[in-house]
Structure formats: structure tokens, C-alpha cells
Amino acid sequence: MTMTYAPARGARTEVPVAVYGNRWCGESQMARRALQRAGVPYVYVDLDDHPDAEQKLRWLAGGLLHTPVIYVDGEWLMEPSMNELRSALIRHGAL
Amino acid sequence: MSTALAGSSSRWHELEQRFAALEPQLKESPVKESLSVLHALIGEAMRSTPSPEVPPAGDLAAVRNLFRSAPPMQGERVSDGLPEGSLAPDFALQDAQGQPVTLSGLRGRTVVLVFYPLDWSPGCSQQLELYQQESAEFESRGATVLGISADSIYSHGAWAAVRGISFPLLSDFTPRGEVARRYGVWRDADGFSERAVYVIDGDGVIRYAHVSPYLHHLPDLDELLDALERVQPKEEAIS
């Protein structure tokens, strides 16, 4: 299945990373800044601006959506801790 | 298919409840049978996954993450706060160690005053943790971050310790919410303040004011840092 918003390929590691969140969500902000600090390129999709993406994510999550949802090279992380995000990035070679 | 959307045990339970509730609505068909087989496959996968050790009662990590399962804090703002350009009201409040902190005592420094509803609640945990994570951004601009809520100094102390918050948390406890009232962000009906951020320059003037439109909305950090940059650019930071 394809997502409407294809994550951009990272220039450094070619690992597609996307953050689906909201500007007003603290965890979305934390995740994005952590990725920026780590030098991991990512695509950001604000769910307030893209309700269709939110609907699709909600379906993926069985109807229960907690943001941010972070896509790392085929793996979906819903509301991951910073440790979980870091582990996923390492697992997929982005760090 | 990724299994990474699995979350806490309470979330798993909710999903199971929803799945069970949907079943009577499905007509007997190959699709329904496929869903049943898929559900059974997931159950088998769970059983074959080693269970993590159950943390002992009183585990600090469980306390630290209590906010994730706490009831959400929602509601529209009921006040607009003080306007930019106005003088910030002085105050004298205790920090978690019982030491007095006054705004006038910080004259000459840029202050980021963070009003938040309550310790331990969902949005607040995320907001203060975000600022803690980005503390270098505030320090490089010579800004002093102060958290303020109507919780007691004891709650502040415990919460700061559990969540690793190092900047002062001030107790607007006695009289309850008096400083929040002076800053125009007290919610009388709720007994706690709005979620609001003020940037106060070294002369005590409010240079940036933001009251979140909803309690669960955090202010945009980039917007806050831009406001700080206008008041105290990095290269001019007080060392």
C-alpha cells in the first residue's frame, strides 16, 4: 500500500523518514527537533493541513491515533519515545 | 507489515474491545473469515513474543510515564492574557526548594515565563520536557526559563525530579492563582491557569505573549525562539 505523502529520501543515508504530527503537539515538536539535531532529513506532514493523511493513519492504527506517527523506512512508530525513535533510526541505518 | 503501531497494554485492550464490538456487524463471508484468521495470527505472534519483565511496583519509569495514560486535558482558552508591550507584573513565588523568586530580581535578564495548568498532566509534561530538551537554545540566548502553576512546591519538586526538569518551577499556590490572575491567564472555573508563554525583556516589558487556543495545544517552539532572538540574539547573549 502506498501513502499519499512519500517521504523524501535522505541525502545522507537514503533512509526515508516522515513525521506526521501537529504543530501544537509537544511530542511532534520534540521528535522533529531531535531529528534535526541528529542531522536526519525527514518530511513533515501537519495533520491539521492534511486530513486525508490523518484518516489513513487512523485506519492503520486501528482507529486509535496518537501523534506523532513517525515513518522510518517501512516501519511505523506511533507516539514513540525518543529512545524508541533512536532505536528505529539505528535499526534502519539512519543513525 | 510493520508491527510498530503496537503500543501500551491499555491501547491493545482498547483495540481488542473495538474488534470484538465490530464482529456482530459483519455478515458471514470469506472477508469476515479472513479477518478472524488475521486476528488469530496476531494473537499467535503475541504469544511467541517474549514478554518484557513487569516493572516492580513503584518503578520510576512508570511514574515518569503516567502522563501518557492520564485523562486528556482539553478546553478552549477563556482569557487572552496581557498584551505585548505592557509591563510584566512583578511577583514573589517559591520554587520547589522553598526559595523565593521575584521577577524584579531578574531585571536585566530575558525571562521566559511559562504558565501551565498542572504538574503531571499530559500536555504539561510534554511542554516542559520539550523546553528541557531544548535548554541549550534558551541558554545561548541568555534566557531564564521559569515554569509556573498553582501546584504546591512539593508537587513541583517531585515532578521536576521524575521528569528531569532543571529550570525553576514556581508555586502560584497561596493565594491560589494570584500571579496567573495578574497575568490575565487564570481559569476560575477550573482552578488552574491557561497554557501561556511570555517573553519578558531585561526592562520588564512583555515582548512576546502567547495564550494557547486550547489547553492541549503547546506553543510553537520555533515561534518562541524567534521571539527570543528578537529580544536577545545568540551572539549578544549574556555570559
Tab-separated table of C-alpha atoms in Angstrom:
chain	number	residue	atom	x	y	z
A	1	MET	CA	0.000	0.000	0.000
A	2	THR	CA	1.241	3.472	-0.723
A	3	MET	CA	0.941	6.589	1.320
A	4	THR	CA	-0.231	9.825	-0.217
A	5	TYR	CA	2.861	11.569	1.014
A	6	ALA	CA	6.048	9.779	0.080
A	7	PRO	CA	8.876	10.628	2.464
A	8	ALA	CA	11.841	12.316	0.855
A	9	ARG	CA	14.959	10.252	0.573
A	10	GLY	CA	17.602	11.469	2.994
A	11	ALA	CA	20.687	12.857	1.327
A	12	ARG	CA	22.968	11.360	3.916
A	13	THR	CA	21.671	7.837	4.365
A	14	GLU	CA	18.892	7.402	1.813
A	15	VAL	CA	16.547	6.331	4.606
A	16	PRO	CA	13.020	7.660	4.133
A	17	VAL	CA	11.769	9.303	7.302
A	18	ALA	CA	8.485	11.165	7.756
A	19	VAL	CA	6.858	12.764	10.769
A	20	TYR	CA	3.062	13.012	10.794
A	21	GLY	CA	2.036	15.346	13.593
A	22	ASN	CA	0.676	18.707	14.635
A	23	ARG	CA	2.470	21.981	15.226
A	24	TRP	CA	0.824	22.306	18.612
A	25	CYS	CA	1.794	18.793	19.751
A	26	GLY	CA	4.730	18.711	22.150
A	27	GLU	CA	5.885	15.251	21.176
A	28	SER	CA	5.735	16.161	17.484
A	29	GLN	CA	7.937	19.163	18.192
A	30	MET	CA	10.356	17.082	20.276
A	31	ALA	CA	10.677	14.423	17.604
A	32	ARG	CA	11.274	16.937	14.829
A	33	ARG	CA	13.918	18.825	16.748
A	34	ALA	CA	15.619	15.563	17.730
A	35	LEU	CA	15.773	14.554	14.055
A	36	GLN	CA	17.096	17.975	13.088
A	37	ARG	CA	19.767	17.833	15.747
A	38	ALA	CA	20.794	14.369	14.624
A	39	GLY	CA	21.033	15.562	11.028
A	40	VAL	CA	18.370	13.112	9.824
A	41	PRO	CA	16.433	14.515	6.860
A	42	TYR	CA	12.704	13.985	7.092
A	43	VAL	CA	9.413	15.097	5.621
A	44	TYR	CA	6.920	16.733	7.935
A	45	VAL	CA	3.180	16.358	7.321
A	46	ASP	CA	0.946	18.501	9.504
A	47	LEU	CA	-2.274	16.582	10.048
A	48	ASP	CA	-4.278	19.772	10.573
A	49	ASP	CA	-3.449	20.653	6.967
A	50	HIS	CA	-3.811	17.120	5.599
A	51	PRO	CA	-6.972	15.470	6.972
A	52	ASP	CA	-6.748	12.727	4.356
A	53	ALA	CA	-3.384	11.654	5.754
A	54	GLU	CA	-4.865	11.653	9.243
A	55	GLN	CA	-7.719	9.437	8.088
A	56	LYS	CA	-5.325	6.950	6.529
A	57	LEU	CA	-3.124	6.877	9.622
A	58	ARG	CA	-6.160	6.349	11.803
A	59	TRP	CA	-7.058	3.309	9.721
A	60	LEU	CA	-3.521	1.973	10.017
A	61	ALA	CA	-3.729	2.395	13.763
A	62	GLY	CA	-6.998	0.531	14.098
A	63	GLY	CA	-8.961	3.737	14.688
A	64	LEU	CA	-6.861	4.933	17.625
A	65	LEU	CA	-4.421	7.599	16.524
A	66	HIS	CA	-1.829	9.157	18.849
A	67	THR	CA	0.545	11.642	17.302
A	68	PRO	CA	3.216	11.895	16.237
A	69	VAL	CA	3.334	8.948	13.890
A	70	ILE	CA	6.824	8.520	12.520
A	71	TYR	CA	7.607	6.501	9.449
A	72	VAL	CA	11.119	5.088	9.258
A	73	ASP	CA	11.933	3.107	6.175
A	74	GLY	CA	8.800	0.941	6.238
A	75	GLU	CA	8.290	0.892	9.991
A	76	TRP	CA	5.505	2.880	11.625
A	77	LEU	CA	6.041	4.264	15.111
A	78	MET	CA	3.068	5.742	16.916
A	79	GLU	CA	3.876	8.232	19.640
A	80	PRO	CA	7.350	6.776	20.130
A	81	SER	CA	9.601	7.761	22.991
A	82	MET	CA	12.874	9.389	21.989
A	83	ASN	CA	14.617	6.096	22.798
A	84	GLU	CA	12.229	4.147	20.586
A	85	LEU	CA	12.762	6.635	17.755
A	86	ARG	CA	16.502	6.469	18.144
A	87	SER	CA	16.402	2.653	18.141
A	88	ALA	CA	14.352	2.631	14.952
A	89	LEU	CA	16.704	5.076	13.250
A	90	ILE	CA	19.698	2.943	14.181
A	91	ARG	CA	17.895	-0.218	13.082
A	92	HIS	CA	17.320	1.272	9.650
A	93	GLY	CA	20.757	2.798	9.301
A	94	ALA	CA	19.687	6.417	9.554
A	95	LEU	CA	21.997	6.962	12.531
B	1	MET	CA	3.644	-5.263	7.578
B	2	SER	CA	5.165	-3.289	10.395
B	3	THR	CA	4.191	-4.157	13.933
B	4	ALA	CA	5.464	-0.869	15.227
B	5	LEU	CA	1.976	0.560	15.816
B	6	ALA	CA	1.550	-1.669	18.851
B	7	GLY	CA	1.629	0.447	21.942
B	8	SER	CA	0.812	0.195	25.597
B	9	SER	CA	-1.170	-2.682	27.036
B	10	SER	CA	-4.144	-0.376	27.603
B	11	ARG	CA	-4.155	0.543	23.920
B	12	TRP	CA	-4.074	-3.126	22.975
B	13	HIS	CA	-7.074	-3.725	25.159
B	14	GLU	CA	-8.986	-0.876	23.540
B	15	LEU	CA	-8.282	-2.311	20.091
B	16	GLU	CA	-9.478	-5.735	21.157
B	17	GLN	CA	-12.674	-4.250	22.520
B	18	ARG	CA	-13.309	-2.435	19.256
B	19	PHE	CA	-12.613	-5.532	17.188
B	20	ALA	CA	-14.997	-7.588	19.269
B	21	ALA	CA	-17.705	-4.951	19.016
B	22	LEU	CA	-17.454	-4.896	15.216
B	23	GLU	CA	-17.752	-8.640	14.727
B	24	PRO	CA	-21.578	-8.918	15.087
B	25	GLN	CA	-21.975	-6.256	12.426
B	26	LEU	CA	-20.148	-8.290	9.777
B	27	LYS	CA	-22.050	-10.702	7.564
B	28	GLU	CA	-20.683	-14.207	7.244
B	29	SER	CA	-18.335	-14.127	4.270
B	30	PRO	CA	-14.789	-15.015	3.242
B	31	VAL	CA	-13.804	-11.491	4.255
B	32	LYS	CA	-15.118	-11.994	7.767
B	33	GLU	CA	-13.327	-15.319	7.995
B	34	SER	CA	-10.109	-13.732	6.729
B	35	LEU	CA	-10.325	-11.085	9.433
B	36	SER	CA	-10.823	-13.784	12.006
B	37	VAL	CA	-7.768	-15.690	10.768
B	38	LEU	CA	-5.734	-12.481	10.738
B	39	HIS	CA	-6.765	-11.728	14.287
B	40	ALA	CA	-5.742	-15.233	15.334
B	41	LEU	CA	-2.386	-14.820	13.607
B	42	ILE	CA	-1.764	-11.654	15.588
B	43	GLY	CA	-2.629	-13.480	18.770
B	44	GLU	CA	-0.152	-16.251	17.906
B	45	ALA	CA	2.516	-13.659	17.142
B	46	MET	CA	1.930	-12.023	20.522
B	47	ARG	CA	2.216	-15.324	22.333
B	48	SER	CA	5.506	-16.091	20.656
B	49	THR	CA	6.951	-12.692	21.550
B	50	PRO	CA	8.951	-12.750	24.810
B	51	SER	CA	7.171	-10.671	27.411
B	52	PRO	CA	9.122	-7.816	28.869
B	53	GLU	CA	9.704	-8.024	32.596
B	54	VAL	CA	6.946	-6.404	34.508
B	55	PRO	CA	8.490	-3.461	36.296
B	56	PRO	CA	8.228	-3.668	40.062
B	57	ALA	CA	5.581	-1.613	41.777
B	58	GLY	CA	6.739	1.942	42.291
B	59	ASP	CA	9.063	1.845	39.309
B	60	LEU	CA	10.162	5.353	38.492
B	61	ALA	CA	9.707	4.860	34.754
B	62	ALA	CA	6.042	4.023	35.329
B	63	VAL	CA	5.615	7.229	37.331
B	64	ARG	CA	7.513	9.193	34.718
B	65	ASN	CA	5.156	7.967	32.002
B	66	LEU	CA	1.930	8.316	33.965
B	67	PHE	CA	1.015	11.301	31.829
B	68	ARG	CA	0.658	9.038	28.777
B	69	SER	CA	-2.371	7.294	30.256
B	70	ALA	CA	-3.759	10.280	32.148
B	71	PRO	CA	-7.109	11.714	31.026
B	72	PRO	CA	-6.556	14.348	28.346
B	73	MET	CA	-6.720	17.984	29.362
B	74	GLN	CA	-8.865	19.838	26.866
B	75	GLY	CA	-10.822	23.055	26.618
B	76	GLU	CA	-10.712	26.353	24.796
B	77	ARG	CA	-8.931	29.313	26.302
B	78	VAL	CA	-11.146	31.681	28.255
B	79	SER	CA	-8.763	34.633	28.520
B	80	ASP	CA	-6.286	36.412	26.266
B	81	GLY	CA	-3.586	37.354	28.744
B	82	LEU	CA	-1.604	40.590	28.776
B	83	PRO	CA	-0.657	42.334	25.534
B	84	GLU	CA	2.858	42.675	24.175
B	85	GLY	CA	4.391	45.988	25.107
B	86	SER	CA	2.879	46.095	28.585
B	87	LEU	CA	4.885	45.962	31.785
B	88	ALA	CA	5.119	42.482	33.266
B	89	PRO	CA	3.665	42.390	36.797
B	90	ASP	CA	6.220	41.630	39.462
B	91	PHE	CA	5.763	38.579	41.635
B	92	ALA	CA	7.375	36.761	44.544
B	93	LEU	CA	6.882	32.993	44.456
B	94	GLN	CA	8.633	30.000	45.934
B	95	ASP	CA	10.493	27.467	43.841
B	96	ALA	CA	10.476	23.747	44.606
B	97	GLN	CA	13.137	24.209	47.282
B	98	GLY	CA	11.085	26.900	49.002
B	99	GLN	CA	13.403	29.672	47.828
B	100	PRO	CA	11.774	32.962	46.806
B	101	VAL	CA	11.995	34.031	43.166
B	102	THR	CA	10.973	37.507	42.072
B	103	LEU	CA	10.704	38.947	38.583
B	104	SER	CA	12.342	42.181	39.761
B	105	GLY	CA	15.297	40.109	40.969
B	106	LEU	CA	15.853	39.039	37.373
B	107	ARG	CA	15.905	42.584	35.999
B	108	GLY	CA	18.498	42.813	33.241
B	109	ARG	CA	17.871	39.255	32.049
B	110	THR	CA	15.410	37.955	29.482
B	111	VAL	CA	12.794	35.797	31.178
B	112	VAL	CA	10.599	33.168	29.577
B	113	LEU	CA	7.596	32.791	31.853
B	114	VAL	CA	5.764	29.545	31.152
B	115	PHE	CA	2.290	29.296	32.651
B	116	TYR	CA	0.978	25.743	32.509
B	117	PRO	CA	-2.157	24.194	34.017
B	118	LEU	CA	-0.906	21.405	36.297
B	119	ASP	CA	2.061	19.190	37.098
B	120	TRP	CA	1.673	15.560	35.993
B	121	SER	CA	-0.915	16.333	33.313
B	122	PRO	CA	-0.390	15.269	29.683
B	123	GLY	CA	0.297	18.488	27.775
B	124	CYS	CA	2.338	19.995	30.572
B	125	SER	CA	4.663	17.012	30.740
B	126	GLN	CA	5.354	17.338	27.056
B	127	GLN	CA	5.808	21.100	27.090
B	128	LEU	CA	8.261	21.269	29.962
B	129	GLU	CA	10.146	18.225	28.682
B	130	LEU	CA	10.434	19.899	25.283
B	131	TYR	CA	11.900	23.039	26.862
B	132	GLN	CA	14.264	20.910	28.938
B	133	GLN	CA	15.390	19.112	25.789
B	134	GLU	CA	15.993	22.464	24.122
B	135	SER	CA	17.560	24.160	27.146
B	136	ALA	CA	20.718	24.970	25.182
B	137	GLU	CA	18.634	27.123	22.832
B	138	PHE	CA	17.421	29.208	25.767
B	139	GLU	CA	20.823	29.376	27.452
B	140	SER	CA	22.560	30.514	24.272
B	141	ARG	CA	20.166	33.458	24.200
B	142	GLY	CA	20.723	34.280	27.846
B	143	ALA	CA	17.116	33.480	28.699
B	144	THR	CA	15.940	32.293	32.102
B	145	VAL	CA	13.026	29.867	31.839
B	146	LEU	CA	10.558	29.793	34.721
B	147	GLY	CA	7.642	27.388	34.899
B	148	ILE	CA	4.639	28.462	36.941
B	149	SER	CA	1.474	26.659	38.009
B	150	ALA	CA	-0.844	26.540	41.005
B	151	ASP	CA	0.700	23.309	42.290
B	152	SER	CA	2.474	23.165	45.645
B	153	ILE	CA	6.247	23.291	45.970
B	154	TYR	CA	6.122	19.595	46.944
B	155	SER	CA	4.394	18.631	43.712
B	156	HIS	CA	6.866	20.763	41.773
B	157	GLY	CA	9.785	19.078	43.462
B	158	ALA	CA	8.557	15.566	42.789
B	159	TRP	CA	7.537	16.274	39.218
B	160	ALA	CA	10.791	18.033	38.353
B	161	ALA	CA	12.791	15.150	39.820
B	162	VAL	CA	10.851	12.492	37.956
B	163	ARG	CA	10.885	14.293	34.609
B	164	GLY	CA	14.393	15.676	34.846
B	165	ILE	CA	13.350	19.329	34.720
B	166	SER	CA	16.174	21.562	35.866
B	167	PHE	CA	14.730	25.050	35.449
B	168	PRO	CA	12.770	26.549	38.349
B	169	LEU	CA	9.115	25.681	38.816
B	170	LEU	CA	7.300	28.360	40.782
B	171	SER	CA	4.317	27.682	43.008
B	172	ASP	CA	1.365	30.018	42.493
B	173	PHE	CA	-0.345	28.269	45.372
B	174	THR	CA	-1.026	30.842	48.098
B	175	PRO	CA	-3.236	32.658	47.276
B	176	ARG	CA	-4.082	30.169	44.576
B	177	GLY	CA	-3.556	31.575	41.093
B	178	GLU	CA	-2.864	35.136	42.207
B	179	VAL	CA	0.040	35.645	39.795
B	180	ALA	CA	-1.847	33.939	36.969
B	181	ARG	CA	-4.681	36.404	37.589
B	182	ARG	CA	-2.255	39.335	37.352
B	183	TYR	CA	-1.059	37.992	34.023
B	184	GLY	CA	-4.627	37.532	32.821
B	185	VAL	CA	-4.432	33.763	32.436
B	186	TRP	CA	-6.320	32.308	35.397
B	187	ARG	CA	-9.220	29.940	34.718
B	188	ASP	CA	-11.552	30.493	37.643
B	189	ALA	CA	-13.915	27.657	36.807
B	190	ASP	CA	-11.045	25.125	36.560
B	191	GLY	CA	-8.720	26.203	39.344
B	192	PHE	CA	-5.646	26.335	37.119
B	193	SER	CA	-4.141	28.647	34.550
B	194	GLU	CA	-4.224	28.792	30.799
B	195	ARG	CA	-1.243	27.428	28.901
B	196	ALA	CA	0.605	30.653	28.143
B	197	VAL	CA	4.129	31.860	27.470
B	198	TYR	CA	5.516	35.343	27.965
B	199	VAL	CA	8.945	36.612	26.933
B	200	ILE	CA	9.929	39.484	29.221
B	201	ASP	CA	12.952	41.607	28.364
B	202	GLY	CA	15.543	42.939	30.786
B	203	ASP	CA	13.487	46.080	31.395
B	204	GLY	CA	10.459	44.095	32.461
B	205	VAL	CA	8.470	44.647	29.258
B	206	ILE	CA	6.464	41.843	27.678
B	207	ARG	CA	7.920	41.359	24.206
B	208	TYR	CA	6.052	38.190	23.279
B	209	ALA	CA	2.774	36.817	24.583
B	210	HIS	CA	1.035	33.607	23.598
B	211	VAL	CA	-2.025	32.009	25.153
B	212	SER	CA	-2.761	28.617	23.621
B	213	PRO	CA	-6.159	28.465	21.918
B	214	TYR	CA	-6.730	25.077	23.563
B	215	LEU	CA	-5.303	23.672	26.781
B	216	HIS	CA	-3.745	20.710	24.992
B	217	HIS	CA	-2.047	22.902	22.391
B	218	LEU	CA	1.595	23.725	23.018
B	219	PRO	CA	3.080	26.967	21.703
B	220	ASP	CA	5.205	26.515	18.611
B	221	LEU	CA	8.810	26.333	19.793
B	222	ASP	CA	10.245	27.891	16.629
B	223	GLU	CA	7.943	30.883	17.089
B	224	LEU	CA	9.089	31.230	20.700
B	225	LEU	CA	12.767	31.002	19.780
B	226	ASP	CA	12.268	33.582	17.017
B	227	ALA	CA	10.737	35.916	19.572
B	228	LEU	CA	13.697	35.336	21.877
B	229	GLU	CA	16.086	36.017	19.023
B	230	ARG	CA	14.471	39.425	18.526
B	231	VAL	CA	14.966	40.235	22.214
B	232	GLN	CA	18.344	38.617	22.803
B	233	PRO	CA	20.172	37.370	19.714
B	234	LYS	CA	22.562	34.486	20.327
B	235	GLU	CA	25.720	36.466	19.684
B	236	GLU	CA	24.697	39.059	22.263
B	237	ALA	CA	23.841	36.526	24.968
B	238	ILE	CA	24.860	37.454	28.461
B	239	SER	CA	27.620	35.075	29.535
